Structures are given as structure tokens and as C-alpha cells.
mmCIF file of C-alpha atoms in Angstrom:
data_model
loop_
_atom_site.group_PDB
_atom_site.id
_atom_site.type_symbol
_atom_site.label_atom_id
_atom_site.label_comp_id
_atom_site.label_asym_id
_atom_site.label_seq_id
_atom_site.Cartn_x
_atom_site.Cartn_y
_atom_site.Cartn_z
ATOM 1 C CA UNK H 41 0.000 0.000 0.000
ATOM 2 C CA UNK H 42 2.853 2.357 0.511
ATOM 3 C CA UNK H 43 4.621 1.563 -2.560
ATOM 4 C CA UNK H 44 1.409 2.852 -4.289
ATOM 5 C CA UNK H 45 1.316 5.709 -2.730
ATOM 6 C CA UNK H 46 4.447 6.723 -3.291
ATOM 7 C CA UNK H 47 4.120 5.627 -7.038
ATOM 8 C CA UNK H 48 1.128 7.719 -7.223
ATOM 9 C CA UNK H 49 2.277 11.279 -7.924
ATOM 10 C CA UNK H 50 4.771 9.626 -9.757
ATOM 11 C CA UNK H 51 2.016 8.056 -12.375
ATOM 12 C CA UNK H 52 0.100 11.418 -11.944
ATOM 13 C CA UNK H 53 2.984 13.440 -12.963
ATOM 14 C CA UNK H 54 3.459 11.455 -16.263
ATOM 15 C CA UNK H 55 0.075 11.556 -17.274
ATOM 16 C CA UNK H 56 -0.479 15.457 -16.797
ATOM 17 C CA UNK H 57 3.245 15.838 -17.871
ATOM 18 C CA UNK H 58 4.485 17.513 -14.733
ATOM 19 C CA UNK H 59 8.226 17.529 -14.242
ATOM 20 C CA UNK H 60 8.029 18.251 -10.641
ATOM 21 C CA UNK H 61 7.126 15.057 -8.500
ATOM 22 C CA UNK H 62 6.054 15.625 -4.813
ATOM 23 C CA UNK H 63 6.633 13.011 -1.831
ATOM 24 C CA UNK H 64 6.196 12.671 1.556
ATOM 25 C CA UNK H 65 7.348 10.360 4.244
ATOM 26 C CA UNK H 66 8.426 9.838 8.044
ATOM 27 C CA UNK H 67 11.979 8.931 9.351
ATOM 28 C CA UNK H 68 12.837 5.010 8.568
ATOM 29 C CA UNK H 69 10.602 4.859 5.352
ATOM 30 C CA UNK H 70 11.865 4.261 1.949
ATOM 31 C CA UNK H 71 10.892 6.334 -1.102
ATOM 32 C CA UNK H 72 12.083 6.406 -4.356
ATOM 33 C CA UNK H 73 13.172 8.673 -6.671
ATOM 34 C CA UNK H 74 13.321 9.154 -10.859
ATOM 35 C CA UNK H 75 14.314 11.319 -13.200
ATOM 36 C CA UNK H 76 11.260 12.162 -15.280
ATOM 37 C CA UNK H 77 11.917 13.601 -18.753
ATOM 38 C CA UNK H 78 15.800 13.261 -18.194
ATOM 39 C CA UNK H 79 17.355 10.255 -20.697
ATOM 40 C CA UNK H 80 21.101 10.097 -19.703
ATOM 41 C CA UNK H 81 21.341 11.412 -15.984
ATOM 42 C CA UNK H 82 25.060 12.029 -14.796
ATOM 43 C CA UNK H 83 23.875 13.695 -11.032
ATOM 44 C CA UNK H 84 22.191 14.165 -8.416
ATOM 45 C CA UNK H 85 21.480 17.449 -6.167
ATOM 46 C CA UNK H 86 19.613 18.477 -2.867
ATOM 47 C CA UNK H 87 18.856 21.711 -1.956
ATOM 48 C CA UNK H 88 17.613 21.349 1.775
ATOM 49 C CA UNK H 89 14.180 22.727 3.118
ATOM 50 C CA UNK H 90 15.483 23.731 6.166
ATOM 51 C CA UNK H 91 19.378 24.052 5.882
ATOM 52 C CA UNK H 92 20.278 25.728 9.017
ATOM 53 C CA UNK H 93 18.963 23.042 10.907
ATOM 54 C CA UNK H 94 21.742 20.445 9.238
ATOM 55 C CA UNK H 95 24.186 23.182 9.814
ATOM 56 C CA UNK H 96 24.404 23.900 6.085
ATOM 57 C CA UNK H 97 24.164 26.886 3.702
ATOM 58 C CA UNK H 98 21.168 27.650 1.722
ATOM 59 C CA UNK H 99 21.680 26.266 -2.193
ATOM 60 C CA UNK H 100 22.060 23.013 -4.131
ATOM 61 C CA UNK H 101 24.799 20.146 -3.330
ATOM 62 C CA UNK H 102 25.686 17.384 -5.427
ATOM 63 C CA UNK H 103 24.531 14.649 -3.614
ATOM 64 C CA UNK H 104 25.235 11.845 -6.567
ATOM 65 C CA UNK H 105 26.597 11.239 -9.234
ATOM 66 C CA UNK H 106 27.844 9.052 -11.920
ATOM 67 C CA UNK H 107 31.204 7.637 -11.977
ATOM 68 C CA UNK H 108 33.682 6.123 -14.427
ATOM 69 C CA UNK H 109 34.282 3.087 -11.810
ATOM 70 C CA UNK H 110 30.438 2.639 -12.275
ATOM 71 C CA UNK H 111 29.382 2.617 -8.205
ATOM 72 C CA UNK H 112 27.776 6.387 -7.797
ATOM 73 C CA UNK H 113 29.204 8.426 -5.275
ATOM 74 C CA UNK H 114 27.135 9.436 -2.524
ATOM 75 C CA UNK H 115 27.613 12.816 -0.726
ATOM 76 C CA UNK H 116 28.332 12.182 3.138
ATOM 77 C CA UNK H 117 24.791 13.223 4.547
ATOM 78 C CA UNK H 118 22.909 10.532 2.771
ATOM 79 C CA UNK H 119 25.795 7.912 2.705
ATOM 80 C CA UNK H 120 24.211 4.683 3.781
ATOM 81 C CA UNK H 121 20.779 5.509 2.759
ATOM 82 C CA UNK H 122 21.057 6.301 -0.588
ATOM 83 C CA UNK H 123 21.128 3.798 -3.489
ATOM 84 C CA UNK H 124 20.597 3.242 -7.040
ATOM 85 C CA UNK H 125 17.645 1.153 -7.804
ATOM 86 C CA UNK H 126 19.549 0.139 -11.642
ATOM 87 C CA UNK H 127 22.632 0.350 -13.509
ATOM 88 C CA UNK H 128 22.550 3.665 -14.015
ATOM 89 C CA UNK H 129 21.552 7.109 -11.239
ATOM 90 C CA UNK H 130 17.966 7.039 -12.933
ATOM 91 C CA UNK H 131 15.861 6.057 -10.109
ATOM 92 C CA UNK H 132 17.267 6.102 -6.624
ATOM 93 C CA UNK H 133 16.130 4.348 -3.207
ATOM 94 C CA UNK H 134 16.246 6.729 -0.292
ATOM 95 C CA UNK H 135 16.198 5.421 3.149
ATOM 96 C CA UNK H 136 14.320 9.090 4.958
ATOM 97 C CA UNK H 137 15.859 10.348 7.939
ATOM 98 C CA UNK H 138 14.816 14.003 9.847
ATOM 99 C CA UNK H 139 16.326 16.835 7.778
ATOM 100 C CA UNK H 140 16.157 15.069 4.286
ATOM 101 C CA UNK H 141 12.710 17.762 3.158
ATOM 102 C CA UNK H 142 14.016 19.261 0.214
ATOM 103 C CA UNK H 143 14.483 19.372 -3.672
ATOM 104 C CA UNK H 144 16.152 16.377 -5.187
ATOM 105 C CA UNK H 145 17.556 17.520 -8.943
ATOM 106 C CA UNK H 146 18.265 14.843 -11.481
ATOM 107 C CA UNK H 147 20.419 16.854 -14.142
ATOM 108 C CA UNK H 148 21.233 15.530 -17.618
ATOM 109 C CA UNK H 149 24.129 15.510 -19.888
ATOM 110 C CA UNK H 150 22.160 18.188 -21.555
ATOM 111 C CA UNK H 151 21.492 19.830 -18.689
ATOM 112 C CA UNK H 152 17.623 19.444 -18.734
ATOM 113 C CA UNK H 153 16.503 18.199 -15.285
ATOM 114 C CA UNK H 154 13.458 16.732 -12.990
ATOM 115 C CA UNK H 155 12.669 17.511 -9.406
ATOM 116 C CA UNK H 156 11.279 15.684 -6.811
ATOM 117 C CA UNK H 157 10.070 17.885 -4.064
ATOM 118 C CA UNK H 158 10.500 15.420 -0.533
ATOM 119 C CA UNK H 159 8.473 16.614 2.572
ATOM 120 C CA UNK H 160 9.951 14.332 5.911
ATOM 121 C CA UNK H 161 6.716 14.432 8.510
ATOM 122 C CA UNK H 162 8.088 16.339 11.694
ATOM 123 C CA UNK H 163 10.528 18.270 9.719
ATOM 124 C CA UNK H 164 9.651 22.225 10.388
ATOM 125 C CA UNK H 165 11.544 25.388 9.444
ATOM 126 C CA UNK H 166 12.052 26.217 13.382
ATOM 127 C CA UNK H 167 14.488 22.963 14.145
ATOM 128 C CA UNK H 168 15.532 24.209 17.649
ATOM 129 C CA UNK H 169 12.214 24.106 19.128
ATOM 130 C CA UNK H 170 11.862 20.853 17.910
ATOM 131 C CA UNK H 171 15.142 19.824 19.865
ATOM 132 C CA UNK H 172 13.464 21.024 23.203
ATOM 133 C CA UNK H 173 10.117 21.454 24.773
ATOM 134 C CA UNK H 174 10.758 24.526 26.635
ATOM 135 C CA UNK H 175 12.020 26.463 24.022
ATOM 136 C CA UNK H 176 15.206 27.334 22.557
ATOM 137 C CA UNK H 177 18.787 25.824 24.416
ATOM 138 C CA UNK H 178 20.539 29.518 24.336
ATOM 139 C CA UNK H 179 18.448 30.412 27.195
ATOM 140 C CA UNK H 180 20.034 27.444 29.242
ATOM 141 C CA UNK H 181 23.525 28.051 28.270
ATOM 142 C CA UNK H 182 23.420 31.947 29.063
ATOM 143 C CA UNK H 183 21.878 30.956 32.299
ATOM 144 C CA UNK H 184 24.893 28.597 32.923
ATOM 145 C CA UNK H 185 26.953 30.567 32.172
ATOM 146 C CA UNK H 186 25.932 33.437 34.234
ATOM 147 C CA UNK H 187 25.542 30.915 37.378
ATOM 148 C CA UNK H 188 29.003 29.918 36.382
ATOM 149 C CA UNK H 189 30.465 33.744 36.088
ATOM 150 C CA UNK H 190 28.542 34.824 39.589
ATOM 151 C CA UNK H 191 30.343 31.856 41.077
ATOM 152 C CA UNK H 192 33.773 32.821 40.363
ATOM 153 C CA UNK H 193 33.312 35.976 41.476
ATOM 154 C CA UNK H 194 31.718 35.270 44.659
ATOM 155 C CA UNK H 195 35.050 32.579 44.552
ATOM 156 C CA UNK H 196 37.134 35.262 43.666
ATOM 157 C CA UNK H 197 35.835 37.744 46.274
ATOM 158 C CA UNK H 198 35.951 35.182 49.105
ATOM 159 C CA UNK H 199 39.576 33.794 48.527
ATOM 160 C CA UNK H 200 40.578 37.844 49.009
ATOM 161 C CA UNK H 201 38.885 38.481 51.730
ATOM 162 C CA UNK H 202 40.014 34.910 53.430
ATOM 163 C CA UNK H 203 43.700 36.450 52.532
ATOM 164 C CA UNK H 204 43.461 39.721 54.201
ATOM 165 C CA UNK H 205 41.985 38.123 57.169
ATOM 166 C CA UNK H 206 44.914 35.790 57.262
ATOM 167 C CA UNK H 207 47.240 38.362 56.768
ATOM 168 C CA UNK H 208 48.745 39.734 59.945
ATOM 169 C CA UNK H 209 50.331 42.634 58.062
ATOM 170 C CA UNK H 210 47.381 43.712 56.745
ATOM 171 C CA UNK H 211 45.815 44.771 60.066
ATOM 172 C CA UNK H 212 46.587 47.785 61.494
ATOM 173 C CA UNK H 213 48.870 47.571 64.642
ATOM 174 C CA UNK H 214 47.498 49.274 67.898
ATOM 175 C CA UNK H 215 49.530 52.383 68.633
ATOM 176 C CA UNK H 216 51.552 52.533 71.585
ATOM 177 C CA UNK H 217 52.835 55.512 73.043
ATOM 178 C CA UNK H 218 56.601 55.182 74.172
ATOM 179 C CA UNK H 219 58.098 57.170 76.994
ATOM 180 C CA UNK H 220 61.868 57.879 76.166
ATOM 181 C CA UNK H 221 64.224 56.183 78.462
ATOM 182 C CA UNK H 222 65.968 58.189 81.241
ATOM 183 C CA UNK H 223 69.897 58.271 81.025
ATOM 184 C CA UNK H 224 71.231 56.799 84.189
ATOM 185 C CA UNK H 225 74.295 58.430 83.943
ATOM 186 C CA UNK H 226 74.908 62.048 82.904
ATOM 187 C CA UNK H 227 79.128 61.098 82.932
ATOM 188 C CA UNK H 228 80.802 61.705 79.998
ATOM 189 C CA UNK H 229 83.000 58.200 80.764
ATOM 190 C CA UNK H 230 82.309 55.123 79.544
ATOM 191 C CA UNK H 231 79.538 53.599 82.310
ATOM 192 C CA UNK H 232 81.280 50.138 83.106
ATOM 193 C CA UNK H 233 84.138 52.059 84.339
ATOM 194 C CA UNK H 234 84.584 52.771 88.090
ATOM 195 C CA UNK H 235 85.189 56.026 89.257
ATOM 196 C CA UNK H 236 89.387 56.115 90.393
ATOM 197 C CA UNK H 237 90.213 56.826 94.130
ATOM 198 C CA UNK H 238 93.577 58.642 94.603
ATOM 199 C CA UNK H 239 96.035 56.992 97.013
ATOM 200 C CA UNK H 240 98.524 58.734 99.330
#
């Protein structure tokens, strides 16, 4: 039954002569794809629905294409996923995973081409919700990192004041008021001298 539907806009597009096929899928299911209209097809190319949310730029990127060895090469996003379905890149066997909604080109050696225009259920233009329930994760990490900041400080401002307290030299000394010291003698000898007695 899913092989039908999937076929279907594919059989619709033929008969009305469309060259733009539309599919739609969740994670884990297969769909294929063809090149409709296109007779010797030498590539593939995606150009990503939501491209900030795979951490790529907006545009096309080769995603297949034919080789002289005669095993396609697969760009490194779909790698695993993607196969040929014949000898040729004509019709293609995708394995969907979240992030693949896009345009899939199949380009010619005269450059004519077909698209296939692939909607992945759950995939939405706001990824980072999607990620979290509450929201957005730059709120978390500016809160951490504020929690973390405040915590150095209050770090920072306890290990000084723990050294000043510690710090003897720090504290002011209590003023003392010294009396100078009386001379015991007034002699202008030397003190450990006793005074000389005369004899007669």
C-alpha cells in the first residue's frame, strides 16, 4: 500500500506531464526517486528545506553522481541511505531520515533536469524548538553561564577576603605611646668604668 502511494504522484505526474514530483514520508521509510523527462542522468542534487537546521548553507549540493568506476558516489549526509535502484543514477532508493525535506535535482548531460520535491513528517523550518520542549537551548547556556560567572566571582571575592583576614600585616597595629628612656648616667666616661680613688 505504501509503494502505491508513493508511485502515485509519480504516475500522476506522467500523465499530466508535470516535471516536478512531490513526496512525503516519516523517518525510517523508503521512497524512491526518478528522473522524469531526463534520458542520460550524470547527477544528483539536494537543496535542503530547512538548511540551518543540518548546519548547512542555503543552495544546491551534489549529492550523486555518476562515476567512471560505475558505483555512484554518494555525498556524506545521505551515505548509507542512498542507493541506485539500476545500472545507471535514474531512479534512486532513499532510506528518509529528519532533515532530508528538500528538492532532489536529477540533471542531464544536456542539462535538462526533474525535481522531486520530498516533505519528511516532523521536519519544520524552526528545528531548535523541535530539539526542546521549553524552548530554545541559548536560554540554558546563558543561564549557565551566568551561574558559572557569579560563582567565580563570589570565589574570587571570598579567597581575598580569606587572605586579608589571614594576613597579619594587613591589620593595622594598635599604637603605643613610648616614653623615652631616662639616662642613668649624665658622665661623659664610659659607664662600666669605676670612678678612680687617689692613694697617698
Amino acid at each position: 500500500m505504501a509503494l502505491v502511494l508513493q508511485l502515485l504522484p509519480l504516475l500522476l505526474s506522467r500523465v499530466q506531464g508535470d516535471p516536478q514530483v512531490s513526496l512525503e514520508g516519516s523517518p525510517g521509510d523508503r521512497v524512491n526517486l526518478s528522473c522524469i523527462g531526463v534520458s542520460d542522468p550524470t547527477r544528483w542534487a539536494w537543496a535542503p528545506s530547512f538548511p540551518a537546521c543540518q548546519g548547512l548553507s542555503k543552495g544546491r549540493r551534489p549529492i550523486l553522481w555518476a562515476s567512471s568506476s560505475g558505483t555512484p558516489a554518494v555525498f556524506s549526509h545521505f551515505s548509507g541511505r542512498l542507493r541506485s535502484l539500476d545500472t545507471g543514477i535514474k531512479r534512486l532508493e532513499l532510506v528518509l531520515s529528519a532533515g532530508d525535506s528538500g528538492t532532489f535535482f536529477c540533471k542531464g548531460r544536456q542539462e535538462n533536469e526533474s525535481r522531486t520535491v520530498l516533505q519528511v513528517l516532523g521536519d519544520k523550518a524552526d528545528c531548535r524548538a523541535s530539539g526542546s520542549a521549553h524552548g530554545s537551548g541559548y536560554p540554558k547556556v546563558l543561564i549557565a553561564l551566568l551561574v558559572l560567572g557569579l560563582a567565580l566571582a563570589l570565589g574570587a571575592s571570598g579567597l581575598v577576603w580569606w587572605r586579608r583576614s589571614s594576613d597579619p600585616s594587613s591589620h593595622l597595629a594598635p599604637v603605643v605611646k613610648a616614653e623615652p628612656l631616662e639616662q642613668e648616667s649624665k658622665s661623659s666616661g664610659r659607664l662600666d668604668q669605676e670612678p678612680m680613688t687617689k692613694l697617698s
